[in-house]
Short mmCIF file of C-alpha atoms in Angstrom, two decimals:
data_model
loop_
_atom_site.label_atom_id
_atom_site.label_comp_id
_atom_site.label_asym_id
_atom_site.label_seq_id
_atom_site.Cartn_x
_atom_site.Cartn_y
_atom_site.Cartn_z
CA MET A 1 -44.39 -55.80 -0.08
CA THR A 2 -40.79 -54.16 -0.36
CA THR A 3 -42.16 -51.85 -3.22
CA SER A 4 -44.75 -50.49 -0.84
CA TYR A 5 -42.38 -50.10 1.97
CA ASN A 6 -39.97 -48.21 -0.32
CA ASN A 7 -42.66 -45.96 -1.59
CA ARG A 8 -43.59 -44.99 1.82
CA TRP A 9 -39.91 -44.42 2.79
CA THR A 10 -39.51 -42.03 -0.27
CA CYS A 11 -42.65 -40.12 0.67
CA PHE A 12 -41.38 -39.77 4.26
CA GLU A 13 -37.93 -38.60 3.00
CA LYS A 14 -39.55 -36.06 0.73
CA PHE A 15 -41.96 -34.75 3.39
CA ALA A 16 -38.74 -34.48 5.76
CA LEU A 17 -36.98 -32.66 2.93
CA ASP A 18 -39.88 -30.36 2.46
CA ILE A 19 -39.82 -29.45 6.11
CA THR A 20 -36.05 -29.03 6.24
CA LYS A 21 -36.36 -26.53 3.27
CA ARG A 22 -39.25 -24.85 4.64
CA ARG A 23 -41.41 -25.82 1.56
CA THR A 24 -44.24 -27.15 3.64
CA LYS A 25 -47.18 -24.89 4.51
CA ILE A 26 -48.51 -25.21 8.05
CA LEU A 27 -52.21 -25.01 9.10
CA VAL A 28 -52.99 -24.20 12.64
CA THR A 29 -56.58 -24.43 13.35
CA GLY A 30 -57.90 -22.44 16.32
CA LEU A 31 -55.77 -19.22 17.25
CA GLY A 32 -56.30 -19.01 21.06
CA TYR A 33 -53.76 -19.25 23.67
CA VAL A 34 -52.24 -22.42 22.12
CA GLY A 35 -52.77 -21.97 18.54
CA LEU A 36 -51.79 -18.32 18.02
CA PRO A 37 -48.20 -18.84 19.48
CA LEU A 38 -47.79 -21.96 17.71
CA ALA A 39 -48.93 -20.47 14.32
CA LEU A 40 -46.58 -17.37 14.85
CA THR A 41 -43.72 -19.54 15.74
CA PHE A 42 -43.80 -21.40 12.70
CA ALA A 43 -44.01 -18.45 10.62
CA LYS A 44 -41.20 -16.94 12.43
CA GLU A 45 -39.15 -19.94 11.54
CA GLY A 46 -39.89 -19.49 7.83
CA PHE A 47 -42.84 -21.53 7.09
CA ASN A 48 -45.91 -20.25 5.28
CA THR A 49 -48.38 -20.55 7.82
CA VAL A 50 -52.13 -20.28 7.74
CA GLY A 51 -54.10 -19.58 10.92
CA TYR A 52 -57.76 -20.67 10.93
CA ASP A 53 -60.26 -19.62 13.51
CA PRO A 54 -64.06 -19.36 13.16
CA ASN A 55 -64.01 -16.15 15.14
CA PRO A 56 -63.97 -13.13 12.54
CA ASP A 57 -63.08 -10.90 15.34
CA LYS A 58 -59.85 -12.48 16.14
CA ILE A 59 -58.90 -12.56 12.30
CA HIS A 60 -60.01 -8.92 12.08
CA LYS A 61 -57.72 -7.95 14.76
CA LEU A 62 -54.82 -9.82 13.70
CA LEU A 63 -55.09 -8.37 10.23
CA GLY A 64 -55.20 -5.05 11.82
CA GLY A 65 -51.83 -5.85 13.73
CA VAL A 66 -53.59 -6.25 17.21
CA ASN A 67 -52.61 -8.76 19.75
CA TYR A 68 -55.87 -9.97 21.42
CA ILE A 69 -53.99 -12.21 24.07
CA PRO A 70 -52.62 -9.25 26.25
CA GLU A 71 -51.04 -11.88 28.66
CA GLU A 72 -48.71 -12.74 25.88
CA GLU A 73 -46.88 -9.36 24.99
CA TRP A 74 -44.22 -11.07 23.14
CA LEU A 75 -46.71 -11.81 20.38
CA SER A 76 -47.41 -8.25 19.42
CA PRO A 77 -44.13 -7.71 17.28
CA LEU A 78 -44.42 -11.14 15.60
CA ILE A 79 -48.13 -10.35 14.57
CA LYS A 80 -46.88 -6.81 13.18
CA ASP A 81 -43.95 -8.55 11.27
CA LEU A 82 -45.57 -11.56 9.97
CA VAL A 83 -49.05 -11.05 9.16
CA GLY A 84 -49.65 -10.88 5.49
CA LYS A 85 -46.20 -12.18 4.98
CA LYS A 86 -45.42 -15.79 6.46
CA PHE A 87 -48.61 -15.73 8.38
CA THR A 88 -52.15 -15.40 6.88
CA PRO A 89 -54.94 -15.44 9.49
CA THR A 90 -58.24 -16.60 8.19
CA SER A 91 -61.77 -17.59 9.24
CA ASN A 92 -62.40 -19.27 5.85
CA ILE A 93 -60.39 -22.47 5.92
CA LYS A 94 -60.55 -22.68 2.23
CA SER A 95 -59.08 -19.55 1.55
CA GLY A 96 -55.29 -20.26 2.32
CA PHE A 97 -54.91 -23.84 2.34
CA ASP A 98 -55.64 -26.37 -0.70
CA VAL A 99 -55.68 -29.87 0.74
CA SER A 100 -56.03 -31.41 -2.76
CA ARG A 101 -52.43 -30.43 -3.63
CA SER A 102 -50.08 -33.15 -3.06
CA GLU A 103 -47.47 -30.96 -1.33
CA GLU A 104 -50.07 -29.86 1.30
CA ARG A 105 -50.79 -32.63 3.50
CA ARG A 106 -52.40 -32.97 6.98
CA VAL A 107 -50.26 -34.78 9.46
#
């Protein structure tokens, strides 16, 4: 019993260290009024972030540096600065995130 608990604690400590050192890749599903600002905030803080949305028009606009949420003007400079660097928008969930890799986990 103790061994199992220690293994879980070690896993948690590694995960916490990965977050602290910005080694954890973040996946945000849905790039609407909540998801896009969330994804860009993670990217701005130094995390490699993948933003998934099934709508290819949103992805095309983001890749072109266009903010499709006009009420959120503060997103425009972040989109221009982070897309292709720390933020990868995609409509193909498998393209930017490998859930089989141990360091990439869903939480």
